[in-house]
Tab-separated table of C-alpha atoms and ligand atoms in Angstrom:
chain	number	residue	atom	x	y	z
E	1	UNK	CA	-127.900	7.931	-87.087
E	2	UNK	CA	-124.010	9.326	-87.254
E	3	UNK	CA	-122.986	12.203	-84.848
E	4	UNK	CA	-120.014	14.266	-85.613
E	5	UNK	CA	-118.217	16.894	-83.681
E	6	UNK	CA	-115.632	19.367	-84.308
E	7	UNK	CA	-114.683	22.227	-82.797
E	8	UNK	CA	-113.148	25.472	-84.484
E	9	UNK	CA	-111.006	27.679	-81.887
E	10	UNK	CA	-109.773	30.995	-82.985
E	11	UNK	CA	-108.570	34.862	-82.024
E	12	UNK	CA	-110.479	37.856	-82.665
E	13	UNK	CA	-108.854	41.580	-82.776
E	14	UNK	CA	-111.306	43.852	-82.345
E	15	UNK	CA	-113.704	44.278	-80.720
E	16	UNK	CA	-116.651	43.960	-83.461
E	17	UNK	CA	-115.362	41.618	-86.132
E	18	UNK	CA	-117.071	39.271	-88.365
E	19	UNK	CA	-115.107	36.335	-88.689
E	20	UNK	CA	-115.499	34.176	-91.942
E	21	UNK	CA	-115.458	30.288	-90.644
E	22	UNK	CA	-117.662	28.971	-93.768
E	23	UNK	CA	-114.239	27.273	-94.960
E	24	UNK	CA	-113.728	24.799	-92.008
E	25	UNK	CA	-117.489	23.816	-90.902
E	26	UNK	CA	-117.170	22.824	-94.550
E	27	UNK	CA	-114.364	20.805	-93.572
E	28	UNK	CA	-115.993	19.024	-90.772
E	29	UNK	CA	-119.029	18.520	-92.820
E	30	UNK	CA	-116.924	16.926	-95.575
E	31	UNK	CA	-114.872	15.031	-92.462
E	32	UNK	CA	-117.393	13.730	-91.037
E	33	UNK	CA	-118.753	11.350	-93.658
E	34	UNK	CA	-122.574	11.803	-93.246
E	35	UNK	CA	-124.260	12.141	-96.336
E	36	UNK	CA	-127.850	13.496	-95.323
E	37	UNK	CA	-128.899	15.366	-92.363
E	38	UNK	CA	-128.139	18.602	-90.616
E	39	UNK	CA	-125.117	20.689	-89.353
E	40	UNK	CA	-125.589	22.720	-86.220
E	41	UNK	CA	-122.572	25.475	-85.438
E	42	UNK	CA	-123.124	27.029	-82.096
E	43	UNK	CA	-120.964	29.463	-80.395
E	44	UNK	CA	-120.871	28.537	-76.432
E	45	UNK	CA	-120.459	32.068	-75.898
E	46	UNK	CA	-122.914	34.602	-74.263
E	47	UNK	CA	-120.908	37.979	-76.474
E	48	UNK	CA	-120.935	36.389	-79.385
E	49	UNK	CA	-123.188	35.491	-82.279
E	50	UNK	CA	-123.702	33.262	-85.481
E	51	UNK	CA	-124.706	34.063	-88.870
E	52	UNK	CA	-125.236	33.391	-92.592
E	53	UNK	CA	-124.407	36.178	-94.867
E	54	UNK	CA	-122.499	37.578	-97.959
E	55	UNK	CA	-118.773	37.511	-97.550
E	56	UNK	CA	-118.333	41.388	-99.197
E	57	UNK	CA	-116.131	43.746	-97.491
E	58	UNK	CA	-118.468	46.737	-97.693
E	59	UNK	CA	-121.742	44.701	-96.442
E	60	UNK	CA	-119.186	43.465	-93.369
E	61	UNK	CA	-118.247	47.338	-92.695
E	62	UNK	CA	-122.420	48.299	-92.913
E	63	UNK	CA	-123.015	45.336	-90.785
E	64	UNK	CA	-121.019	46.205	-87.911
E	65	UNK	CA	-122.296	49.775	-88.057
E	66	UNK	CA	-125.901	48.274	-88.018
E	67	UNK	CA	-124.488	45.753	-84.914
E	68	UNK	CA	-122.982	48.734	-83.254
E	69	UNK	CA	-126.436	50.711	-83.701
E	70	UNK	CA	-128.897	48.260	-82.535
E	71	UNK	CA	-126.277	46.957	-79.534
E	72	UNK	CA	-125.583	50.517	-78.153
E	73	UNK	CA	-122.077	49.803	-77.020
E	74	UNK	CA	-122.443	53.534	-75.053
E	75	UNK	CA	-124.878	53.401	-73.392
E	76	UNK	CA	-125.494	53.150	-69.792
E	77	UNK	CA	-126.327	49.827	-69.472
E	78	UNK	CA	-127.144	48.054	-66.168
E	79	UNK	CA	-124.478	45.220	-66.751
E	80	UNK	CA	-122.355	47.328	-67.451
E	81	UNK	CA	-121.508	48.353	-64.115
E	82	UNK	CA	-120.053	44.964	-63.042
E	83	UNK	CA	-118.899	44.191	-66.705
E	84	UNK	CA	-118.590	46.234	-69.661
E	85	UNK	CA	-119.832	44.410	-72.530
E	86	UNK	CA	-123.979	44.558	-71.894
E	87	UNK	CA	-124.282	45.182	-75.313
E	88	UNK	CA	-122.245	42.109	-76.582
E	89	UNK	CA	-124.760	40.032	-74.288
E	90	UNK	CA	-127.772	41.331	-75.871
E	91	UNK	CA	-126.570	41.124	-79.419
E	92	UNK	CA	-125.763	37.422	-78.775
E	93	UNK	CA	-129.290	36.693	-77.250
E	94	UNK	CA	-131.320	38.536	-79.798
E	95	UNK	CA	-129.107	37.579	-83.137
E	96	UNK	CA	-128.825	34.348	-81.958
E	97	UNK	CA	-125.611	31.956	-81.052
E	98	UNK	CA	-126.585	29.638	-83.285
E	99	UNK	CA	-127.590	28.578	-87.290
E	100	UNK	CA	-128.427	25.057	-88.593
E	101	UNK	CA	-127.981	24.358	-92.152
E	102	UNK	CA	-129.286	21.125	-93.844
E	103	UNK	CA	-126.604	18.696	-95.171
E	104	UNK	CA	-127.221	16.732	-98.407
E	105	UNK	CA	-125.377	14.270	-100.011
E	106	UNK	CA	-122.212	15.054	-98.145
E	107	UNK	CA	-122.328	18.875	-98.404
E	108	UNK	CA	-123.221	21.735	-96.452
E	109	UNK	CA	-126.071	23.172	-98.173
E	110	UNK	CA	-126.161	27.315	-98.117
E	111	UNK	CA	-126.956	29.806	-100.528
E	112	UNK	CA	-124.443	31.281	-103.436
E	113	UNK	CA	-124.295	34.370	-101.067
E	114	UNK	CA	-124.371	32.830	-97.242
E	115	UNK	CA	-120.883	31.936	-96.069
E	116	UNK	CA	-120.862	31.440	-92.445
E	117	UNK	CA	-119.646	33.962	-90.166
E	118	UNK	CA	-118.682	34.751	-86.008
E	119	UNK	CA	-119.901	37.969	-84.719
E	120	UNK	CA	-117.279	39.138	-82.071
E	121	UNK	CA	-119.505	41.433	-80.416
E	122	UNK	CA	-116.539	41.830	-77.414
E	123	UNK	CA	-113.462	41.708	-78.746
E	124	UNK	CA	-110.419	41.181	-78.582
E	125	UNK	CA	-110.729	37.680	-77.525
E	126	UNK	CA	-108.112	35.304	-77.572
E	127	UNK	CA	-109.961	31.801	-77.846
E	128	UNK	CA	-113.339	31.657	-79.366
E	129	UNK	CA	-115.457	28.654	-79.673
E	130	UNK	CA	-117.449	27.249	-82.128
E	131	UNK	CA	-119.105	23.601	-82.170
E	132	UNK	CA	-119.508	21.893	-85.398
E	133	UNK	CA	-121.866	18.947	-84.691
E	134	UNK	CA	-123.066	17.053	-87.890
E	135	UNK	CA	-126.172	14.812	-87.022
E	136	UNK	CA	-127.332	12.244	-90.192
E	137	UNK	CA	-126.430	8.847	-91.803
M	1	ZN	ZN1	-120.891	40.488	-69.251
């Protein structure tokens, strides 16, 4: 078995954003040679989240809203009083920090309407993270 790793680094502005980054784990799929297996993209990041969704500027917009609902950025959180982001943490832990798509014969497999996105729950953030690690032969 091959193992592959890349790692995408970027800047966020705001602090919710959805960041398209279906493009280069793509890349590193293609890069990495493996015909058949499966492609793991984690965000090391506790305020930040992972997931596979339609790319449509509207649906981003009603997203965030639904993020900003279920997080409760105003509340009084407990966390909050030693860091302000309580919110961002639970959004990561409950939507998860991480997706795994299957990979066959050389390509990222995903639906017509999944394109791969960060959730910047706690924006603005200079360097994110994500790992890329392709695992297959
Ligand atoms: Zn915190």
């Amino acid at each position: 078995m091959k193992i592959y790793f890349h790692e995408i680094t970027l800047s966020t502005h705001k602090k919710f954003e959805l960041i398209d980054i279906t493009y280069e784990v793509e890349k590193a799929v293609e890069k990495s040679g493996i015909r058949n297996g499966i492609c793991l993209v984690f965000a090391p990041h506790a305020t930040a989240a992972i997931i596979a969704n339609e790319h449509e500027d509207g649906l981003i917009n009603d997203m965030i809203t639904k993020v900003k609902e279920f997080t409760q950025p105003e509340r009084s959180w407990k966390h909050n009083l030693i860091d302000d982001n309580a919110h961002a943490h639970i959004g990561s832990a409950l939507f998860g920090a991480e997706r795994i798509f299957p990979v066959r014969d050389g390509r990222l497999v995903r639906g017509t309407w999944q394109n791969i996105f960060l959730v910047e729950m706690d924006g603005p953030r200079y360097r994110r993270r994500v790992l890329v690690e392709v695992l297959g032969e």
